[in-house]
CSV table of N, CA and C in Angstrom, one decimal:
chain,number,residue,atom,x,y,z
A,1433,MET,N,69.8,35.4,37.5
A,1433,MET,CA,70.4,36.8,36.4
A,1433,MET,C,71.7,36.4,37.1
A,1434,ASN,N,72.8,35.9,35.7
A,1434,ASN,CA,74.3,35.6,36.0
A,1434,ASN,C,75.0,36.7,35.7
A,1435,VAL,N,76.0,37.0,36.6
A,1435,VAL,CA,76.9,38.3,37.2
A,1435,VAL,C,78.0,38.0,36.3
A,1436,GLY,N,78.2,37.9,34.9
A,1436,GLY,CA,79.5,37.7,33.6
A,1436,GLY,C,78.8,38.4,32.6
A,1437,HIS,N,79.6,38.5,31.7
A,1437,HIS,CA,79.3,39.4,30.8
A,1437,HIS,C,78.3,39.5,30.0
A,1438,THR,N,77.6,38.5,29.9
A,1438,THR,CA,75.8,38.7,29.6
A,1438,THR,C,74.9,37.8,30.4
A,1439,PRO,N,74.6,39.2,31.2
A,1439,PRO,CA,73.9,38.4,32.1
A,1439,PRO,C,72.2,37.9,31.8
A,1440,LEU,N,72.0,36.9,32.6
A,1440,LEU,CA,70.8,36.1,31.9
A,1440,LEU,C,69.2,37.0,33.0
A,1441,LEU,N,68.7,37.7,31.6
A,1441,LEU,CA,67.4,38.2,32.4
A,1441,LEU,C,65.8,37.2,32.1
A,1442,ASP,N,65.5,37.7,33.0
A,1442,ASP,CA,63.8,36.6,33.0
A,1442,ASP,C,63.4,37.9,33.0
A,1443,GLU,N,61.7,37.7,32.4
A,1443,GLU,CA,61.4,38.5,32.0
A,1443,GLU,C,60.6,39.8,33.1
A,1444,THR,N,60.8,39.4,34.4
A,1444,THR,CA,60.3,40.2,35.1
A,1444,THR,C,61.9,41.5,35.5
A,1445,ASP,N,63.1,40.7,35.4
A,1445,ASP,CA,64.8,42.1,35.2
A,1445,ASP,C,63.8,42.7,33.9
A,1446,ARG,N,63.3,42.6,32.3
A,1446,ARG,CA,63.2,43.1,31.6
A,1446,ARG,C,61.9,43.8,31.8
A,1447,ARG,N,60.9,43.4,32.3
A,1447,ARG,CA,59.7,44.6,32.9
A,1447,ARG,C,60.7,45.5,33.6
A,1448,LEU,N,61.3,44.9,34.9
A,1448,LEU,CA,62.0,45.9,35.5
A,1448,LEU,C,62.8,47.4,35.1
A,1449,LEU,N,63.8,46.4,33.7
A,1449,LEU,CA,64.3,47.8,33.6
A,1449,LEU,C,63.8,48.7,32.6
A,1450,GLU,N,62.6,48.1,31.8
A,1450,GLU,CA,61.7,48.3,31.4
A,1450,GLU,C,61.0,50.3,31.6
A,1451,GLU,N,60.1,49.9,32.7
A,1451,GLU,CA,59.8,50.4,34.5
A,1451,GLU,C,60.4,51.9,34.2
A,1452,LEU,N,62.4,51.6,35.3
A,1452,LEU,CA,62.9,52.2,35.8
A,1452,LEU,C,63.8,53.0,34.2
A,1453,GLN,N,63.2,52.7,32.8
A,1453,GLN,CA,64.1,53.2,31.9
A,1453,GLN,C,63.1,54.2,31.5
A,1454,SER,N,61.9,53.4,31.6
A,1454,SER,CA,60.5,54.9,31.5
A,1454,SER,C,60.4,56.0,32.3
A,1455,ASP,N,60.5,55.5,33.4
A,1455,ASP,CA,60.9,56.4,34.7
A,1455,ASP,C,61.4,56.4,36.0
A,1456,SER,N,63.0,56.6,36.2
A,1456,SER,CA,63.4,56.2,37.3
A,1456,SER,C,63.1,56.8,38.3
A,1457,LYS,N,62.5,58.0,38.8
A,1457,LYS,CA,61.9,58.9,39.9
A,1457,LYS,C,61.1,58.2,40.1
A,1458,ARG,N,60.4,57.3,40.0
A,1458,ARG,CA,59.2,56.8,40.6
A,1458,ARG,C,59.3,56.2,42.1
A,1459,SER,N,58.7,55.7,42.6
A,1459,SER,CA,58.9,55.2,44.1
A,1459,SER,C,59.5,53.6,43.5
A,1460,LEU,N,59.7,52.8,44.8
A,1460,LEU,CA,59.7,51.4,44.4
A,1460,LEU,C,58.8,50.7,44.9
A,1461,LYS,N,57.5,51.6,45.5
A,1461,LYS,CA,56.5,50.7,45.5
A,1461,LYS,C,55.6,50.6,44.1
A,1462,GLU,N,55.7,52.1,43.1
A,1462,GLU,CA,55.1,52.1,42.3
A,1462,GLU,C,55.6,50.9,41.1
A,1463,ILE,N,56.6,50.9,40.7
A,1463,ILE,CA,57.8,50.1,40.1
A,1463,ILE,C,57.7,48.9,40.4
A,1464,GLY,N,57.3,48.1,41.6
A,1464,GLY,CA,56.7,47.6,42.0
A,1464,GLY,C,55.4,46.6,41.3
A,1465,ALA,N,54.6,48.0,41.7
A,1465,ALA,CA,52.8,47.2,41.8
A,1465,ALA,C,52.7,47.1,40.0
A,1466,ALA,N,54.0,47.7,38.8
A,1466,ALA,CA,54.3,47.6,38.5
A,1466,ALA,C,54.6,46.0,37.5
A,1467,VAL,N,55.4,45.8,38.0
A,1467,VAL,CA,56.1,44.5,37.6
A,1467,VAL,C,55.5,43.1,38.3
A,1468,GLY,N,54.9,43.3,39.4
A,1468,GLY,CA,54.3,42.2,40.1
A,1468,GLY,C,55.2,41.6,41.6
A,1469,LEU,N,56.3,42.9,41.9
A,1469,LEU,CA,57.1,42.6,43.3
A,1469,LEU,C,56.3,43.8,44.3
A,1470,SER,N,57.2,43.2,45.0
A,1470,SER,CA,57.2,44.4,46.4
A,1470,SER,C,58.4,45.3,46.3
A,1471,ALA,N,58.4,46.5,47.3
A,1471,ALA,CA,59.7,47.3,47.7
A,1471,ALA,C,60.6,46.1,47.3
A,1472,PRO,N,60.6,45.9,48.5
A,1472,PRO,CA,62.1,45.4,49.4
A,1472,PRO,C,62.6,44.4,47.6
A,1473,SER,N,61.6,43.7,47.3
A,1473,SER,CA,62.1,42.6,45.6
A,1473,SER,C,62.3,43.4,44.8
A,1474,VAL,N,62.4,44.4,44.6
A,1474,VAL,CA,62.4,45.4,43.4
A,1474,VAL,C,63.9,46.0,43.6
A,1475,MET,N,63.9,46.2,45.4
A,1475,MET,CA,64.9,46.7,45.4
A,1475,MET,C,66.2,46.2,45.2
A,1476,GLU,N,66.2,44.5,45.5
A,1476,GLU,CA,67.3,43.6,45.3
A,1476,GLU,C,67.5,42.8,43.9
A,1477,ARG,N,66.3,43.3,43.0
A,1477,ARG,CA,66.4,43.0,41.5
A,1477,ARG,C,67.6,44.2,41.2
A,1478,VAL,N,67.2,45.8,41.9
A,1478,VAL,CA,68.0,46.9,41.1
A,1478,VAL,C,69.6,46.6,41.0
A,1479,ARG,N,69.5,46.3,42.6
A,1479,ARG,CA,70.9,45.5,43.3
A,1479,ARG,C,71.8,45.3,42.7
A,1480,LYS,N,71.0,44.0,42.4
A,1480,LYS,CA,71.9,42.8,41.2
A,1480,LYS,C,71.8,43.5,40.2
A,1481,LEU,N,70.8,43.9,39.1
A,1481,LEU,CA,71.4,44.6,38.1
A,1481,LEU,C,72.2,45.8,38.0
A,1482,GLU,N,72.4,46.3,39.0
A,1482,GLU,CA,73.5,47.6,38.9
A,1482,GLU,C,74.5,46.4,39.6
A,1483,SER,N,74.8,45.9,40.5
A,1483,SER,CA,76.3,44.9,40.2
A,1483,SER,C,77.0,44.1,38.9
A,1484,ALA,N,75.8,43.4,38.0
A,1484,ALA,CA,75.7,43.1,37.0
A,1484,ALA,C,76.5,43.7,36.3
A,1485,GLY,N,76.6,45.1,36.3
A,1485,GLY,CA,76.7,46.1,35.1
A,1485,GLY,C,75.5,46.6,34.2
A,1486,VAL,N,74.7,45.8,34.7
A,1486,VAL,CA,73.0,46.3,33.2
A,1486,VAL,C,72.7,47.4,33.8
A,1487,ILE,N,72.6,47.9,34.5
A,1487,ILE,CA,72.3,49.4,34.9
A,1487,ILE,C,74.0,50.5,35.2
A,1488,LYS,N,74.1,51.1,34.2
A,1488,LYS,CA,75.0,51.7,35.0
A,1488,LYS,C,74.9,53.0,35.5
A,1489,GLY,N,73.3,53.5,36.2
A,1489,GLY,CA,73.5,54.9,36.6
A,1489,GLY,C,71.9,55.7,36.5
A,1490,TYR,N,71.9,56.7,37.0
A,1490,TYR,CA,70.7,57.2,36.5
A,1490,TYR,C,71.1,59.1,36.4
A,1491,GLN,N,69.8,59.2,35.0
A,1491,GLN,CA,70.4,60.5,34.7
A,1491,GLN,C,69.1,61.4,34.9
A,1492,ALA,N,69.0,62.3,34.7
A,1492,ALA,CA,68.1,63.4,33.8
A,1492,ALA,C,68.3,63.8,32.5
A,1493,LEU,N,67.6,63.2,32.1
A,1493,LEU,CA,67.1,63.8,30.5
A,1493,LEU,C,66.5,65.7,29.9
A,1494,LEU,N,68.3,65.5,29.4
A,1494,LEU,CA,67.9,67.4,29.2
A,1494,LEU,C,67.2,67.6,27.3
A,1495,ASP,N,66.6,68.2,28.1
A,1495,ASP,CA,65.9,69.5,26.4
A,1495,ASP,C,67.5,70.2,26.0
A,1496,ALA,N,68.4,69.5,24.7
A,1496,ALA,CA,69.7,70.5,24.5
A,1496,ALA,C,69.2,72.0,24.0
A,1497,ARG,N,68.9,72.0,23.2
A,1497,ARG,CA,67.3,73.3,22.5
A,1497,ARG,C,67.5,74.2,24.3
A,1498,ALA,N,66.9,73.1,25.0
A,1498,ALA,CA,66.0,74.5,25.8
A,1498,ALA,C,67.0,75.1,27.2
A,1499,VAL,N,68.6,74.3,27.1
A,1499,VAL,CA,69.9,74.8,27.4
A,1499,VAL,C,70.9,75.4,26.8
A,1500,GLY,N,70.3,75.7,25.8
A,1500,GLY,CA,71.5,76.6,24.9
A,1500,GLY,C,72.1,75.7,23.8
A,1501,LEU,N,72.1,74.9,23.3
A,1501,LEU,CA,73.1,74.0,22.8
A,1501,LEU,C,71.9,73.8,21.4
A,1502,ASP,N,71.7,74.7,20.4
A,1502,ASP,CA,71.2,74.2,19.3
A,1502,ASP,C,71.6,74.1,18.2
A,1503,VAL,N,72.7,73.4,18.0
A,1503,VAL,CA,73.3,72.8,17.3
A,1503,VAL,C,74.0,71.6,17.2
A,1504,SER,N,73.3,70.5,17.3
A,1504,SER,CA,73.8,69.2,17.1
A,1504,SER,C,74.5,68.5,15.1
A,1505,ALA,N,75.2,67.6,15.7
A,1505,ALA,CA,76.0,67.6,14.5
A,1505,ALA,C,76.6,66.5,14.5
A,1506,PHE,N,77.2,65.7,13.5
A,1506,PHE,CA,77.7,64.0,13.5
A,1506,PHE,C,79.2,64.7,12.9
A,1507,ILE,N,80.6,64.6,13.3
A,1507,ILE,CA,81.5,64.4,12.7
A,1507,ILE,C,81.9,62.7,12.2
A,1508,GLY,N,82.0,62.7,11.3
A,1508,GLY,CA,82.9,61.4,10.7
A,1508,GLY,C,84.7,61.9,10.6
A,1509,VAL,N,85.7,60.9,10.7
A,1509,VAL,CA,87.2,61.4,11.6
A,1509,VAL,C,87.3,60.2,10.8
A,1510,SER,N,88.2,60.9,10.3
A,1510,SER,CA,89.4,59.7,9.7
A,1510,SER,C,90.6,59.8,10.2
A,1511,ILE,N,91.2,58.4,10.5
A,1511,ILE,CA,92.4,58.5,11.4
A,1511,ILE,C,93.3,57.5,10.7
A,1512,THR,N,94.7,58.0,10.4
A,1512,THR,CA,95.8,57.5,9.7
A,1512,THR,C,95.7,56.3,10.0
A,1513,ASN,N,96.2,55.9,11.7
A,1513,ASN,CA,96.4,54.8,12.0
A,1513,ASN,C,96.1,54.1,13.1
A,1514,PRO,N,95.9,52.9,13.8
A,1514,PRO,CA,95.1,52.2,14.4
A,1514,PRO,C,95.7,52.9,15.3
A,1515,GLY,N,97.3,53.2,15.7
A,1515,GLY,CA,97.5,53.5,17.3
A,1515,GLY,C,97.0,54.6,17.4
A,1516,HIS,N,96.9,55.1,17.0
A,1516,HIS,CA,96.5,56.5,17.4
A,1516,HIS,C,94.9,56.7,17.7
A,1517,LEU,N,94.3,55.2,17.5
A,1517,LEU,CA,92.9,55.5,18.1
A,1517,LEU,C,93.1,56.2,19.2
A,1518,GLY,N,93.8,55.6,20.6
A,1518,GLY,CA,94.0,55.5,22.2
A,1518,GLY,C,93.5,57.2,22.3
A,1519,ASP,N,94.6,57.4,21.8
A,1519,ASP,CA,95.6,59.2,22.7
A,1519,ASP,C,94.2,60.0,22.1
A,1520,PHE,N,93.3,59.3,20.2
A,1520,PHE,CA,92.6,60.3,20.0
A,1520,PHE,C,91.2,60.0,20.9
A,1521,GLU,N,90.5,58.8,21.4
A,1521,GLU,CA,89.6,58.8,22.4
A,1521,GLU,C,89.9,59.3,23.9
A,1522,ARG,N,91.0,59.3,24.0
A,1522,ARG,CA,91.0,60.2,25.3
A,1522,ARG,C,91.0,61.4,25.5
A,1523,GLN,N,91.7,62.1,24.6
A,1523,GLN,CA,91.2,63.8,23.8
A,1523,GLN,C,89.8,63.6,23.7
A,1524,ILE,N,89.2,63.2,23.2
A,1524,ILE,CA,88.0,63.4,22.9
A,1524,ILE,C,87.0,63.2,24.4
A,1525,ASP,N,87.3,62.2,24.9
A,1525,ASP,CA,86.6,62.4,26.0
A,1525,ASP,C,86.5,63.8,27.1
A,1526,ALA,N,87.7,64.2,27.1
A,1526,ALA,CA,87.8,65.7,28.2
A,1526,ALA,C,87.0,66.5,26.9
A,1527,ILE,N,86.0,66.4,26.0
A,1527,ILE,CA,85.5,67.5,25.1
A,1527,ILE,C,84.0,67.2,25.5
A,1528,PRO,N,83.2,68.4,26.8
A,1528,PRO,CA,81.8,68.1,26.6
A,1528,PRO,C,81.2,67.3,25.9
A,1529,GLN,N,81.0,68.7,24.8
A,1529,GLN,CA,80.6,68.8,23.3
A,1529,GLN,C,80.4,67.5,22.7
A,1530,VAL,N,81.1,66.6,23.3
A,1530,VAL,CA,80.9,64.9,22.3
A,1530,VAL,C,79.8,64.5,23.1
A,1531,MET,N,79.2,64.0,22.3
A,1531,MET,CA,78.1,62.8,23.2
A,1531,MET,C,78.3,62.1,23.2
A,1532,GLU,N,78.5,61.1,21.8
A,1532,GLU,CA,78.9,60.0,22.0
A,1532,GLU,C,80.4,60.3,20.6
A,1533,CYS,N,81.2,58.9,21.0
A,1533,CYS,CA,82.1,58.4,20.5
A,1533,CYS,C,82.1,56.7,20.3
A,1534,HIS,N,82.1,56.3,19.0
A,1534,HIS,CA,82.3,55.4,18.3
A,1534,HIS,C,83.0,55.0,17.6
A,1535,HIS,N,83.6,53.9,17.2
A,1535,HIS,CA,84.5,53.2,16.3
A,1535,HIS,C,83.2,52.5,15.1
A,1536,VAL,N,83.9,52.7,13.8
A,1536,VAL,CA,82.7,52.5,13.5
A,1536,VAL,C,84.1,51.9,12.1
A,1537,THR,N,83.2,51.4,11.1
A,1537,THR,CA,83.7,50.6,10.0
A,1537,THR,C,83.0,51.4,8.2
A,1538,GLY,N,83.1,51.7,7.2
A,1538,GLY,CA,83.6,52.5,6.3
A,1538,GLY,C,84.6,53.4,5.9
A,1539,GLY,N,83.6,54.9,5.9
A,1539,GLY,CA,84.5,55.3,5.2
A,1539,GLY,C,85.5,56.3,6.1
A,1540,HIS,N,85.0,56.4,7.7
A,1540,HIS,CA,86.1,56.9,8.6
A,1540,HIS,C,86.6,56.0,9.3
A,1541,THR,N,87.0,56.3,10.7
A,1541,THR,CA,87.6,55.2,11.8
A,1541,THR,C,86.5,55.7,13.0
A,1542,VAL,N,85.9,56.8,12.7
A,1542,VAL,CA,85.3,57.1,14.4
A,1542,VAL,C,84.3,58.2,13.9
A,1543,LEU,N,82.7,57.7,14.6
A,1543,LEU,CA,81.7,58.9,14.5
A,1543,LEU,C,81.3,59.5,15.6
A,1544,LEU,N,81.7,60.9,15.7
A,1544,LEU,CA,81.1,61.7,17.1
A,1544,LEU,C,79.5,62.7,16.8
A,1545,LYS,N,79.1,62.6,18.0
A,1545,LYS,CA,77.7,63.3,18.0
A,1545,LYS,C,78.0,63.9,18.4
A,1546,VAL,N,77.7,65.2,18.3
A,1546,VAL,CA,78.2,66.9,19.1
A,1546,VAL,C,76.9,67.7,19.0
A,1547,LYS,N,77.1,68.0,20.2
A,1547,LYS,CA,76.0,69.4,20.6
A,1547,LYS,C,76.7,70.4,20.4
A,1548,THR,N,76.3,71.7,20.1
A,1548,THR,CA,77.5,73.3,20.7
A,1548,THR,C,75.9,74.3,20.6
A,1549,ARG,N,76.1,75.3,20.9
A,1549,ARG,CA,75.7,76.6,21.1
A,1549,ARG,C,75.5,77.1,19.8
A,1550,ASN,N,76.2,77.3,18.9
A,1550,ASN,CA,76.5,78.0,17.5
A,1550,ASN,C,77.4,77.4,16.6
A,1551,THR,N,77.1,77.8,15.3
A,1551,THR,CA,77.9,77.1,14.0
A,1551,THR,C,79.3,77.2,14.4
A,1552,THR,N,79.6,78.9,14.7
A,1552,THR,CA,81.0,79.4,15.5
A,1552,THR,C,81.8,78.5,16.4
A,1553,ASP,N,81.5,77.6,17.9
A,1553,ASP,CA,81.5,76.4,18.3
A,1553,ASP,C,81.7,75.9,17.6
A,1554,LEU,N,80.9,74.8,16.9
A,1554,LEU,CA,80.5,73.6,16.2
A,1554,LEU,C,82.2,73.8,15.3
A,1555,GLU,N,82.4,74.8,14.7
A,1555,GLU,CA,83.7,75.2,14.4
A,1555,GLU,C,85.2,75.5,14.4
A,1556,GLN,N,84.7,75.3,15.7
A,1556,GLN,CA,86.4,75.7,17.0
A,1556,GLN,C,86.7,74.0,17.3
A,1557,LEU,N,85.4,73.4,17.2
A,1557,LEU,CA,85.6,71.9,17.8
A,1557,LEU,C,85.9,71.1,17.1
A,1558,ILE,N,85.4,71.2,15.0
A,1558,ILE,CA,86.7,70.8,14.6
A,1558,ILE,C,86.9,71.1,13.8
A,1559,SER,N,88.1,72.0,14.4
A,1559,SER,CA,89.5,72.7,14.1
A,1559,SER,C,90.0,71.9,15.3
A,1560,ARG,N,89.6,71.6,16.2
A,1560,ARG,CA,90.3,71.3,17.5
A,1560,ARG,C,90.4,69.5,17.1
A,1561,VAL,N,89.6,69.0,16.2
A,1561,VAL,CA,89.5,67.6,16.0
A,1561,VAL,C,90.6,67.7,15.1
A,1562,ARG,N,90.4,68.0,13.9
A,1562,ARG,CA,91.6,68.0,13.1
A,1562,ARG,C,92.9,67.9,13.5
A,1563,SER,N,93.0,68.7,14.7
A,1563,SER,CA,94.0,69.4,15.0
A,1563,SER,C,94.8,67.7,15.9
A,1564,MET,N,94.4,67.0,16.2
A,1564,MET,CA,95.0,66.1,17.0
A,1564,MET,C,95.6,64.9,16.5
A,1565,ASP,N,96.6,64.6,16.7
A,1565,ASP,CA,97.4,63.7,15.8
A,1565,ASP,C,97.0,62.0,15.3
A,1566,GLY,N,97.2,61.9,14.3
A,1566,GLY,CA,96.7,61.0,13.4
A,1566,GLY,C,95.3,61.0,12.7
A,1567,VAL,N,94.9,62.6,12.5
A,1567,VAL,CA,93.2,62.4,12.4
A,1567,VAL,C,94.2,63.3,10.8
A,1568,VAL,N,93.0,63.0,9.6
A,1568,VAL,CA,93.9,63.1,8.4
A,1568,VAL,C,92.8,63.4,8.0
A,1569,SER,N,91.6,63.8,8.3
A,1569,SER,CA,89.9,64.2,7.4
A,1569,SER,C,89.2,64.4,8.6
A,1570,THR,N,87.8,65.2,8.2
A,1570,THR,CA,86.5,64.8,9.2
A,1570,THR,C,85.3,65.5,8.3
A,1571,GLU,N,84.7,64.8,8.5
A,1571,GLU,CA,82.9,65.0,7.4
A,1571,GLU,C,82.4,65.5,8.8
A,1572,THR,N,82.0,66.8,8.2
A,1572,THR,CA,80.9,67.1,9.2
A,1572,THR,C,79.2,67.3,8.7
A,1573,MET,N,78.3,66.4,9.5
A,1573,MET,CA,76.9,66.4,8.7
A,1573,MET,C,76.4,67.1,9.6
A,1574,VAL,N,75.6,68.3,10.1
A,1574,VAL,CA,74.5,69.1,10.5
A,1574,VAL,C,73.4,68.6,10.1
A,1575,VAL,N,73.0,68.4,11.6
A,1575,VAL,CA,70.9,67.9,12.2
A,1575,VAL,C,70.6,69.3,11.9
A,1576,LEU,N,69.6,69.1,10.7
A,1576,LEU,CA,68.9,70.4,10.5
A,1576,LEU,C,67.3,69.9,11.4
A,1577,SER,N,66.8,68.7,11.9
A,1577,SER,CA,66.0,68.6,12.2
A,1577,SER,C,65.7,67.1,12.9
A,1578,THR,N,65.1,66.9,14.2
A,1578,THR,CA,65.4,65.0,14.4
A,1578,THR,C,64.1,64.8,15.0
A,1579,HIS,N,63.8,63.6,14.0
A,1579,HIS,CA,62.5,63.3,14.3
A,1579,HIS,C,62.4,62.6,15.2
A,1580,THR,N,63.9,61.5,15.6
A,1580,THR,CA,63.4,60.0,16.8
A,1580,THR,C,64.7,60.2,17.3
A,1581,GLU,N,65.1,60.4,18.4
A,1581,GLU,CA,66.0,60.3,19.3
A,1581,GLU,C,66.0,60.0,20.6
A,1582,ARG,N,66.9,58.4,20.9
A,1582,ARG,CA,65.8,57.6,22.7
A,1582,ARG,C,67.2,57.8,23.2
A,1583,ALA,N,66.7,57.5,24.4
A,1583,ALA,CA,68.0,57.1,25.3
A,1583,ALA,C,67.2,55.7,26.1
A,1584,GLN,N,66.3,55.4,25.9
A,1584,GLN,CA,66.0,54.3,26.2
A,1584,GLN,C,66.2,52.6,25.7
A,1585,ILE,N,66.7,51.8,26.0
A,1585,ILE,CA,67.0,50.7,25.1
A,1585,ILE,C,65.9,49.5,25.1
A,1586,ALA,N,65.7,49.5,23.4
A,1586,ALA,CA,64.8,48.5,23.2
A,1586,ALA,C,65.3,47.1,23.6
A,1587,LEU,N,65.0,45.9,25.1
A,1587,LEU,CA,65.8,44.7,25.3
A,1587,LEU,C,64.6,44.1,24.4
A,1588,PRO,N,65.6,43.0,23.9
A,1588,PRO,CA,65.4,42.2,22.9
A,1588,PRO,C,64.5,41.4,23.7
A,1589,ALA,N,63.8,40.2,23.0
A,1589,ALA,CA,62.4,39.5,23.5
A,1589,ALA,C,63.3,38.8,23.9
A,1590,SER,N,62.7,37.8,25.4
A,1590,SER,CA,63.4,36.6,26.4
A,1590,SER,C,62.8,35.4,24.8
A,1591,GLU,N,63.8,33.8,25.5
A,1591,GLU,CA,63.3,32.9,25.4
A,1591,GLU,C,62.1,32.4,26.0
A,1592,PRO,N,61.1,31.7,25.4
A,1592,PRO,CA,60.0,31.7,26.3
A,1592,PRO,C,60.3,30.1,27.0
A,1593,ASP,N,59.6,30.7,28.9
A,1593,ASP,CA,60.6,29.7,30.0
A,1593,ASP,C,61.8,30.1,30.3
A,1594,GLY,N,62.4,30.9,29.6
A,1594,GLY,CA,63.9,31.1,29.7
A,1594,GLY,C,64.7,29.9,29.3
A,1595,ALA,N,64.4,29.4,28.6
A,1595,ALA,CA,64.8,28.5,27.5
A,1595,ALA,C,66.1,28.9,27.1
A,1596,LYS,N,67.4,28.2,26.7
A,1596,LYS,CA,67.9,29.2,26.0
A,1596,LYS,C,68.0,28.3,23.9
A,1597,PRO,N,68.0,29.3,23.4
A,1597,PRO,CA,67.6,28.6,21.9
A,1597,PRO,C,68.4,27.1,21.2
A,1598,LYS,N,67.3,26.4,20.7
A,1598,LYS,CA,68.3,25.3,20.5
A,1598,LYS,C,68.7,25.2,19.4
A,1599,LYS,N,69.7,24.3,18.9
A,1599,LYS,CA,70.7,24.1,18.3
A,1599,LYS,C,70.2,23.4,17.3
A,1600,ARG,N,70.5,24.2,15.8
A,1600,ARG,CA,69.7,24.0,14.8
A,1600,ARG,C,70.4,22.4,14.4
A,1601,THR,N,70.0,21.6,14.1
A,1601,THR,CA,70.4,20.0,13.4
A,1601,THR,C,71.3,19.6,11.9
A,1602,ARG,N,71.9,19.2,11.5
A,1602,ARG,CA,72.3,19.5,9.6
A,1602,ARG,C,71.1,19.2,8.8
A,1603,ARG,N,70.2,18.4,9.6
A,1603,ARG,CA,68.4,18.5,8.6
A,1603,ARG,C,67.8,19.5,8.7
A,1604,GLN,N,68.0,20.2,9.8
A,1604,GLN,CA,67.2,21.5,10.4
A,1604,GLN,C,68.0,22.6,9.5
A,1605,ALA,N,68.8,22.7,9.4
A,1605,ALA,CA,69.5,24.2,8.5
A,1605,ALA,C,69.8,23.7,7.0
A,1606,SER,N,69.1,22.7,6.4
A,1606,SER,CA,68.7,22.8,4.9
A,1606,SER,C,67.3,23.4,4.6
């Protein structure tokens, strides 16, 4: 594993990450049995993956509606000047109802995913966002129902035998 910006993951690392994403509360022995490693080997690999920044933390996944957050929405935000983006993002970080903030291409500068108790709270949140410096407009899409929402990342397939992708020659490219 390379501890740079793009760690090289072998097949065992990928299987270990899939197991941890599936249920990180299982014992190291159980996870090890699933990936063919001893508990100490699992712990060593997990520590390396944490140090490399591949594993960022461990969290419980909650059902938003079960805890009283009945409204999910996406808010597209248009910002006048790229110079305002940093301040905007800092202000957004302080709003717990904002689940995600993405700098995007297209008709908006930023796309927010939010969860609120009700539409009154959503309206107040939209007003708060609209009042931030540099915000020209917002467009809100309220979620009626959700078919798929994942927290797990689908890991890309590894190269066979850890091989690096081959460079194409001019003849192969034609």
